[in-house]
């Protein structure tokens, strides 16, 4: 028999620490085998976390954006090796920032084009600077209504940090990938996601824009202040640059139940238990293949991702000795800035959706421990 008592104890422990609330949902062989939540969704009003709270997914959005783009690969609309300038011509002539001997910086023409693969694998040369001059100007020019395509056009004016394909850097790549989906398909990214992913999976609470009724279920966000010894409210998604920007890197909102439906479809190698297929099994395997190279592997050096490679927008387990993780090789997923965390494991037929809403998220402490506890609780 599975015994998840250690997992509930862990959730109780971290919610008595810095994290206001936490919830975990475990799906094994398409059955929910454990769900537990603890803490307060609203600290000021002392309201316990309850069912169907909507949260900012932040970078958990990236998994869905990469699935959307992989659907276009399956349709033959794009190839990983294509230059993105074939679809987003503003990226045709890029420059690369070069440091000079006097400590200053200059730019020179890029020698290599940015490819679709570079967007997936974070090797395009972008930064995560949301306050760059071009983005600030575009946001001002559009009166706070910059679209996803306008975002990409603005970002193309900024010099790259390195030659495309030569380094790994966590960046705005997947926001540009969303713009590429728009350019190739013709639909706004949020509509594409609704029509091709969340709609078929019956995910009514997942999207880039909330209805008035859904806004009432949005959980407050917090930041833990060491100097105060408590968490203080910090509302809003700082990655959303304007009301019309469908951020492929960090813009989705969802619930634990809803996003678990999406994650579980990936665990089932692209098809939901009800038979809605969003990707092929071959695409799932390509997604969780380690795409790091000898040149880029050293850049992917987050301590809590030791033993993991980087696939098409996801971490992927490549070394049990390196990770110290109890999950099998090929387990994959990602996480979000407020602490949400996804485990997708086709071999074990295991899906885990963990949620919290703390922007200084304690991820290096929580996520590896949570993962090991989950696997230790599974029926052998």
PDB file of N, CA and C in Angstrom, residues 113-170:
ATOM      1  N   UNK A 113      22.494  32.525 -37.416  1.00  0.00           N
ATOM      2  CA  UNK A 113      21.080  32.875 -37.206  1.00  0.00           C
ATOM      3  C   UNK A 113      20.543  32.199 -35.948  1.00  0.00           C
ATOM      4  N   UNK A 114      19.541  32.795 -35.328  1.00  0.00           N
ATOM      5  CA  UNK A 114      18.807  32.135 -34.246  1.00  0.00           C
ATOM      6  C   UNK A 114      17.890  31.107 -34.887  1.00  0.00           C
ATOM      7  N   UNK A 115      17.931  29.878 -34.395  1.00  0.00           N
ATOM      8  CA  UNK A 115      17.070  28.831 -34.935  1.00  0.00           C
ATOM      9  C   UNK A 115      15.894  28.574 -34.000  1.00  0.00           C
ATOM     10  N   UNK A 116      14.918  27.849 -34.515  1.00  0.00           N
ATOM     11  CA  UNK A 116      13.791  27.431 -33.689  1.00  0.00           C
ATOM     12  C   UNK A 116      14.294  26.606 -32.509  1.00  0.00           C
ATOM     13  N   UNK A 117      15.270  25.729 -32.758  1.00  0.00           N
ATOM     14  CA  UNK A 117      15.845  24.930 -31.678  1.00  0.00           C
ATOM     15  C   UNK A 117      16.424  25.828 -30.582  1.00  0.00           C
ATOM     16  N   UNK A 118      17.070  26.924 -30.969  1.00  0.00           N
ATOM     17  CA  UNK A 118      17.641  27.845 -29.977  1.00  0.00           C
ATOM     18  C   UNK A 118      16.570  28.415 -29.058  1.00  0.00           C
ATOM     19  N   UNK A 119      15.378  28.682 -29.607  1.00  0.00           N
ATOM     20  CA  UNK A 119      14.289  29.189 -28.759  1.00  0.00           C
ATOM     21  C   UNK A 119      13.861  28.129 -27.752  1.00  0.00           C
ATOM     22  N   UNK A 120      13.694  26.908 -28.204  1.00  0.00           N
ATOM     23  CA  UNK A 120      13.308  25.818 -27.301  1.00  0.00           C
ATOM     24  C   UNK A 120      14.337  25.623 -26.188  1.00  0.00           C
ATOM     25  N   UNK A 121      15.621  25.656 -26.559  1.00  0.00           N
ATOM     26  CA  UNK A 121      16.685  25.198 -25.664  1.00  0.00           C
ATOM     27  C   UNK A 121      17.422  26.322 -24.935  1.00  0.00           C
ATOM     28  N   UNK A 122      16.915  27.537 -25.005  1.00  0.00           N
ATOM     29  CA  UNK A 122      17.513  28.672 -24.283  1.00  0.00           C
ATOM     30  C   UNK A 122      18.935  28.985 -24.754  1.00  0.00           C
ATOM     31  N   UNK A 123      19.177  28.826 -26.037  1.00  0.00           N
ATOM     32  CA  UNK A 123      20.511  29.088 -26.577  1.00  0.00           C
ATOM     33  C   UNK A 123      20.516  30.203 -27.625  1.00  0.00           C
ATOM     34  N   UNK A 124      19.464  31.047 -27.614  1.00  0.00           N
ATOM     35  CA  UNK A 124      19.342  32.085 -28.648  1.00  0.00           C
ATOM     36  C   UNK A 124      20.252  33.286 -28.402  1.00  0.00           C
ATOM     37  N   UNK A 125      20.651  33.504 -27.145  1.00  0.00           N
ATOM     38  CA  UNK A 125      21.470  34.672 -26.825  1.00  0.00           C
ATOM     39  C   UNK A 125      20.718  35.793 -26.148  1.00  0.00           C
ATOM     40  N   UNK A 126      19.442  35.578 -25.828  1.00  0.00           N
ATOM     41  CA  UNK A 126      18.650  36.605 -25.146  1.00  0.00           C
ATOM     42  C   UNK A 126      18.994  36.668 -23.661  1.00  0.00           C
ATOM     43  N   UNK A 127      18.560  37.748 -23.022  1.00  0.00           N
ATOM     44  CA  UNK A 127      18.623  37.884 -21.569  1.00  0.00           C
ATOM     45  C   UNK A 127      17.211  37.737 -21.015  1.00  0.00           C
ATOM     46  N   UNK A 128      17.073  37.958 -19.702  1.00  0.00           N
ATOM     47  CA  UNK A 128      15.744  38.020 -19.088  1.00  0.00           C
ATOM     48  C   UNK A 128      15.487  39.444 -18.589  1.00  0.00           C
ATOM     49  N   UNK A 129      16.047  40.427 -19.310  1.00  0.00           N
ATOM     50  CA  UNK A 129      15.906  41.828 -18.917  1.00  0.00           C
ATOM     51  C   UNK A 129      14.582  42.377 -19.439  1.00  0.00           C
ATOM     52  N   UNK A 130      13.601  42.449 -18.546  1.00  0.00           N
ATOM     53  CA  UNK A 130      12.288  42.967 -18.927  1.00  0.00           C
ATOM     54  C   UNK A 130      12.246  44.490 -18.958  1.00  0.00           C
ATOM     55  N   UNK A 131      13.332  45.110 -18.520  1.00  0.00           N
ATOM     56  CA  UNK A 131      13.389  46.578 -18.499  1.00  0.00           C
ATOM     57  C   UNK A 131      14.382  47.121 -19.529  1.00  0.00           C
ATOM     58  N   UNK A 132      14.674  46.330 -20.550  1.00  0.00           N
ATOM     59  CA  UNK A 132      15.594  46.794 -21.589  1.00  0.00           C
ATOM     60  C   UNK A 132      14.987  47.997 -22.307  1.00  0.00           C
ATOM     61  N   UNK A 133      15.812  48.876 -22.859  1.00  0.00           N
ATOM     62  CA  UNK A 133      15.298  50.102 -23.498  1.00  0.00           C
ATOM     63  C   UNK A 133      14.238  49.847 -24.565  1.00  0.00           C
ATOM     64  N   UNK A 134      14.448  48.841 -25.402  1.00  0.00           N
ATOM     65  CA  UNK A 134      13.501  48.587 -26.496  1.00  0.00           C
ATOM     66  C   UNK A 134      12.152  48.129 -25.962  1.00  0.00           C
ATOM     67  N   UNK A 135      12.150  47.285 -24.922  1.00  0.00           N
ATOM     68  CA  UNK A 135      10.889  46.833 -24.352  1.00  0.00           C
ATOM     69  C   UNK A 135      10.175  47.967 -23.627  1.00  0.00           C
ATOM     70  N   UNK A 136      10.919  48.785 -22.909  1.00  0.00           N
ATOM     71  CA  UNK A 136      10.303  49.942 -22.231  1.00  0.00           C
ATOM     72  C   UNK A 136       9.676  50.892 -23.240  1.00  0.00           C
ATOM     73  N   UNK A 137      10.386  51.148 -24.336  1.00  0.00           N
ATOM     74  CA  UNK A 137       9.862  52.049 -25.365  1.00  0.00           C
ATOM     75  C   UNK A 137       8.602  51.481 -26.008  1.00  0.00           C
ATOM     76  N   UNK A 138       8.610  50.171 -26.289  1.00  0.00           N
ATOM     77  CA  UNK A 138       7.446  49.547 -26.924  1.00  0.00           C
ATOM     78  C   UNK A 138       6.248  49.581 -25.988  1.00  0.00           C
ATOM     79  N   UNK A 139       6.469  49.353 -24.705  1.00  0.00           N
ATOM     80  CA  UNK A 139       5.370  49.378 -23.749  1.00  0.00           C
ATOM     81  C   UNK A 139       4.780  50.781 -23.647  1.00  0.00           C
ATOM     82  N   UNK A 140       5.647  51.779 -23.663  1.00  0.00           N
ATOM     83  CA  UNK A 140       5.176  53.169 -23.612  1.00  0.00           C
ATOM     84  C   UNK A 140       4.440  53.542 -24.893  1.00  0.00           C
ATOM     85  N   UNK A 141       4.994  53.123 -26.019  1.00  0.00           N
ATOM     86  CA  UNK A 141       4.415  53.470 -27.318  1.00  0.00           C
ATOM     87  C   UNK A 141       3.034  52.848 -27.508  1.00  0.00           C
ATOM     88  N   UNK A 142       2.828  51.676 -26.918  1.00  0.00           N
ATOM     89  CA  UNK A 142       1.545  50.980 -27.061  1.00  0.00           C
ATOM     90  C   UNK A 142       0.590  51.288 -25.912  1.00  0.00           C
ATOM     91  N   UNK A 143       0.976  52.205 -25.059  1.00  0.00           N
ATOM     92  CA  UNK A 143       0.139  52.600 -23.920  1.00  0.00           C
ATOM     93  C   UNK A 143      -0.217  51.399 -23.046  1.00  0.00           C
ATOM     94  N   UNK A 144       0.790  50.557 -22.797  1.00  0.00           N
ATOM     95  CA  UNK A 144       0.587  49.408 -21.933  1.00  0.00           C
ATOM     96  C   UNK A 144      -0.164  48.257 -22.578  1.00  0.00           C
ATOM     97  N   UNK A 145      -0.296  48.285 -23.896  1.00  0.00           N
ATOM     98  CA  UNK A 145      -1.053  47.228 -24.589  1.00  0.00           C
ATOM     99  C   UNK A 145      -0.192  46.512 -25.624  1.00  0.00           C
ATOM    100  N   UNK A 146       1.081  46.328 -25.312  1.00  0.00           N
ATOM    101  CA  UNK A 146       1.997  45.647 -26.215  1.00  0.00           C
ATOM    102  C   UNK A 146       1.569  44.203 -26.431  1.00  0.00           C
ATOM    103  N   UNK A 147       1.468  43.796 -27.676  1.00  0.00           N
ATOM    104  CA  UNK A 147       1.076  42.429 -28.000  1.00  0.00           C
ATOM    105  C   UNK A 147       2.305  41.515 -27.985  1.00  0.00           C
ATOM    106  N   UNK A 148       2.062  40.228 -28.125  1.00  0.00           N
ATOM    107  CA  UNK A 148       3.144  39.254 -28.144  1.00  0.00           C
ATOM    108  C   UNK A 148       4.058  39.475 -29.339  1.00  0.00           C
ATOM    109  N   UNK A 149       3.491  39.763 -30.485  1.00  0.00           N
ATOM    110  CA  UNK A 149       4.314  40.054 -31.678  1.00  0.00           C
ATOM    111  C   UNK A 149       5.075  41.361 -31.513  1.00  0.00           C
ATOM    112  N   UNK A 150       4.449  42.365 -30.939  1.00  0.00           N
ATOM    113  CA  UNK A 150       5.151  43.636 -30.710  1.00  0.00           C
ATOM    114  C   UNK A 150       6.286  43.459 -29.710  1.00  0.00           C
ATOM    115  N   UNK A 151       6.089  42.577 -28.748  1.00  0.00           N
ATOM    116  CA  UNK A 151       7.162  42.258 -27.812  1.00  0.00           C
ATOM    117  C   UNK A 151       8.372  41.706 -28.567  1.00  0.00           C
ATOM    118  N   UNK A 152       8.125  40.740 -29.454  1.00  0.00           N
ATOM    119  CA  UNK A 152       9.222  40.119 -30.200  1.00  0.00           C
ATOM    120  C   UNK A 152       9.945  41.138 -31.073  1.00  0.00           C
ATOM    121  N   UNK A 153       9.187  42.014 -31.726  1.00  0.00           N
ATOM    122  CA  UNK A 153       9.787  43.045 -32.571  1.00  0.00           C
ATOM    123  C   UNK A 153      10.687  43.962 -31.748  1.00  0.00           C
ATOM    124  N   UNK A 154      10.239  44.302 -30.544  1.00  0.00           N
ATOM    125  CA  UNK A 154      11.044  45.163 -29.672  1.00  0.00           C
ATOM    126  C   UNK A 154      12.295  44.433 -29.204  1.00  0.00           C
ATOM    127  N   UNK A 155      12.147  43.185 -28.804  1.00  0.00           N
ATOM    128  CA  UNK A 155      13.296  42.438 -28.293  1.00  0.00           C
ATOM    129  C   UNK A 155      14.368  42.261 -29.368  1.00  0.00           C
ATOM    130  N   UNK A 156      13.971  42.169 -30.620  1.00  0.00           N
ATOM    131  CA  UNK A 156      14.922  41.979 -31.716  1.00  0.00           C
ATOM    132  C   UNK A 156      15.852  43.171 -31.869  1.00  0.00           C
ATOM    133  N   UNK A 157      15.486  44.302 -31.297  1.00  0.00           N
ATOM    134  CA  UNK A 157      16.341  45.488 -31.379  1.00  0.00           C
ATOM    135  C   UNK A 157      17.479  45.472 -30.364  1.00  0.00           C
ATOM    136  N   UNK A 158      17.404  44.572 -29.394  1.00  0.00           N
ATOM    137  CA  UNK A 158      18.445  44.478 -28.373  1.00  0.00           C
ATOM    138  C   UNK A 158      19.576  43.559 -28.848  1.00  0.00           C
ATOM    139  N   UNK A 159      20.829  43.893 -28.548  1.00  0.00           N
ATOM    140  CA  UNK A 159      21.924  42.993 -28.923  1.00  0.00           C
ATOM    141  C   UNK A 159      21.866  41.692 -28.130  1.00  0.00           C
ATOM    142  N   UNK A 160      22.310  40.615 -28.752  1.00  0.00           N
ATOM    143  CA  UNK A 160      22.370  39.322 -28.089  1.00  0.00           C
ATOM    144  C   UNK A 160      23.556  39.280 -27.127  1.00  0.00           C
ATOM    145  N   UNK A 161      23.475  38.418 -26.133  1.00  0.00           N
ATOM    146  CA  UNK A 161      24.565  38.270 -25.172  1.00  0.00           C
ATOM    147  C   UNK A 161      25.688  37.402 -25.725  1.00  0.00           C
ATOM    148  N   UNK A 162      25.352  36.526 -26.684  1.00  0.00           N
ATOM    149  CA  UNK A 162      26.350  35.631 -27.264  1.00  0.00           C
ATOM    150  C   UNK A 162      25.847  35.132 -28.612  1.00  0.00           C
ATOM    151  N   UNK A 163      26.739  34.527 -29.363  1.00  0.00           N
ATOM    152  CA  UNK A 163      26.367  33.949 -30.652  1.00  0.00           C
ATOM    153  C   UNK A 163      25.319  32.850 -30.446  1.00  0.00           C
ATOM    154  N   UNK A 164      24.248  32.875 -31.214  1.00  0.00           N
ATOM    155  CA  UNK A 164      23.230  31.835 -31.060  1.00  0.00           C
ATOM    156  C   UNK A 164      23.813  30.428 -31.148  1.00  0.00           C
ATOM    157  N   UNK A 165      23.347  29.571 -30.248  1.00  0.00           N
ATOM    158  CA  UNK A 165      23.756  28.176 -30.248  1.00  0.00           C
ATOM    159  C   UNK A 165      25.024  27.870 -29.481  1.00  0.00           C
ATOM    160  N   UNK A 166      25.716  28.902 -28.975  1.00  0.00           N
ATOM    161  CA  UNK A 166      27.019  28.662 -28.344  1.00  0.00           C
ATOM    162  C   UNK A 166      26.967  28.618 -26.826  1.00  0.00           C
ATOM    163  N   UNK A 167      25.903  29.130 -26.202  1.00  0.00           N
ATOM    164  CA  UNK A 167      25.794  29.157 -24.750  1.00  0.00           C
ATOM    165  C   UNK A 167      24.346  28.838 -24.361  1.00  0.00           C
ATOM    166  N   UNK A 168      24.160  28.467 -23.091  1.00  0.00           N
ATOM    167  CA  UNK A 168      22.816  28.302 -22.519  1.00  0.00           C
ATOM    168  C   UNK A 168      22.589  29.443 -21.552  1.00  0.00           C
ATOM    169  N   UNK A 169      21.455  30.124 -21.686  1.00  0.00           N
ATOM    170  CA  UNK A 169      21.131  31.194 -20.749  1.00  0.00           C
ATOM    171  C   UNK A 169      19.613  31.275 -20.587  1.00  0.00           C
ATOM    172  N   UNK A 170      19.163  31.145 -19.343  1.00  0.00           N
ATOM    173  CA  UNK A 170      17.725  31.215 -19.058  1.00  0.00           C
ATOM    174  C   UNK A 170      17.245  32.608 -19.404  1.00  0.00           C
TER     175      UNK A 170
END
